[in-house]
Tab-separated table of C-alpha atoms in Angstrom:
chain	number	residue	atom	x	y	z
S	1	UNK	CA	54.228	98.104	109.820
S	2	UNK	CA	53.005	100.206	112.669
S	3	UNK	CA	53.499	103.533	114.361
S	4	UNK	CA	56.129	104.385	116.873
S	5	UNK	CA	55.533	102.587	120.157
S	6	UNK	CA	53.225	99.925	118.600
S	7	UNK	CA	55.463	97.070	119.852
S	8	UNK	CA	57.257	95.998	116.613
S	9	UNK	CA	60.730	95.925	118.261
S	10	UNK	CA	59.345	94.240	121.379
S	11	UNK	CA	57.703	91.545	119.247
S	12	UNK	CA	60.892	90.903	117.300
S	13	UNK	CA	62.968	90.795	120.490
S	14	UNK	CA	60.553	88.257	122.048
S	15	UNK	CA	60.606	86.022	118.925
S	16	UNK	CA	64.505	86.296	118.799
S	17	UNK	CA	64.810	85.448	122.521
S	18	UNK	CA	66.419	88.787	123.289
S	19	UNK	CA	63.767	90.068	125.711
S	20	UNK	CA	64.810	89.418	129.315
S	21	UNK	CA	62.381	91.614	131.300
S	22	UNK	CA	58.630	91.637	131.639
S	23	UNK	CA	56.213	88.728	131.411
S	24	UNK	CA	56.058	86.557	128.273
S	25	UNK	CA	53.313	84.035	128.025
S	26	UNK	CA	52.624	81.337	125.456
S	27	UNK	CA	54.769	79.541	122.918
S	28	UNK	CA	56.801	80.753	120.016
S	29	UNK	CA	56.750	78.206	117.220
S	30	UNK	CA	58.678	78.448	113.899
S	31	UNK	CA	57.403	75.957	111.333
S	32	UNK	CA	55.845	73.992	114.240
S	33	UNK	CA	59.021	73.711	116.299
S	34	UNK	CA	59.685	75.558	119.526
S	35	UNK	CA	61.795	78.671	118.821
S	36	UNK	CA	64.056	77.669	121.730
S	37	UNK	CA	65.672	75.018	119.548
S	38	UNK	CA	69.309	76.034	119.139
S	39	UNK	CA	69.348	75.049	115.402
S	40	UNK	CA	66.440	77.385	114.715
S	41	UNK	CA	68.060	80.214	116.718
S	42	UNK	CA	71.266	79.836	114.750
S	43	UNK	CA	69.512	79.802	111.354
S	44	UNK	CA	67.299	82.828	111.796
S	45	UNK	CA	67.768	86.430	112.623
S	46	UNK	CA	66.639	89.947	111.925
S	47	UNK	CA	68.431	93.060	111.055
S	48	UNK	CA	67.660	96.062	113.276
S	49	UNK	CA	67.458	99.652	111.966
S	50	UNK	CA	70.931	100.370	113.379
S	51	UNK	CA	72.859	97.207	112.544
S	52	UNK	CA	76.632	96.522	112.830
S	53	UNK	CA	77.136	95.565	109.214
S	54	UNK	CA	79.342	97.749	107.054
S	55	UNK	CA	77.525	99.997	104.664
S	56	UNK	CA	80.078	99.080	102.048
S	57	UNK	CA	79.377	95.313	102.367
S	58	UNK	CA	77.350	93.587	99.681
S	59	UNK	CA	74.264	91.596	100.665
S	60	UNK	CA	76.283	88.357	100.136
S	61	UNK	CA	79.114	89.614	102.349
S	62	UNK	CA	76.699	90.700	105.128
S	63	UNK	CA	74.909	87.330	105.028
S	64	UNK	CA	78.123	85.362	104.972
S	65	UNK	CA	79.438	87.419	107.953
S	66	UNK	CA	76.213	86.686	109.840
S	67	UNK	CA	76.512	82.924	109.001
S	68	UNK	CA	80.079	82.799	110.391
S	69	UNK	CA	78.957	84.521	113.614
S	70	UNK	CA	75.808	82.399	114.154
S	71	UNK	CA	76.893	78.893	113.121
S	72	UNK	CA	78.824	76.710	115.429
S	73	UNK	CA	82.473	75.666	115.030
S	74	UNK	CA	81.294	72.175	114.003
S	75	UNK	CA	79.716	73.719	110.834
S	76	UNK	CA	82.203	73.644	107.905
S	77	UNK	CA	83.375	76.980	106.631
S	78	UNK	CA	82.361	75.950	103.098
S	79	UNK	CA	78.765	75.524	104.306
S	80	UNK	CA	78.790	78.896	106.020
S	81	UNK	CA	80.192	80.553	102.900
S	82	UNK	CA	77.602	78.954	100.647
S	83	UNK	CA	74.617	79.581	102.985
S	84	UNK	CA	74.168	83.161	101.610
S	85	UNK	CA	74.155	82.074	97.902
S	86	UNK	CA	70.359	81.586	97.511
S	87	UNK	CA	69.663	85.056	98.933
S	88	UNK	CA	72.220	87.042	97.039
S	89	UNK	CA	71.688	86.329	93.336
């Protein structure tokens, strides 16, 4: 992907809206929609090298955990629980 210091983490932080310092120019679009859209922010993410997920969790458990953290209270728990299904077969 690139050597140390190439900007991989910076790029991911900018896309994820985590970068608060420096100058960022241009638009970030995901499937043609501004990445600032809350629905897009809640449905996407990336896992850093040192993540908080338990090493004993299955992929399904980790994705379900993330869905419960990211989705709003108005989203039914049944939807949150089933969101990981396509990615954990």
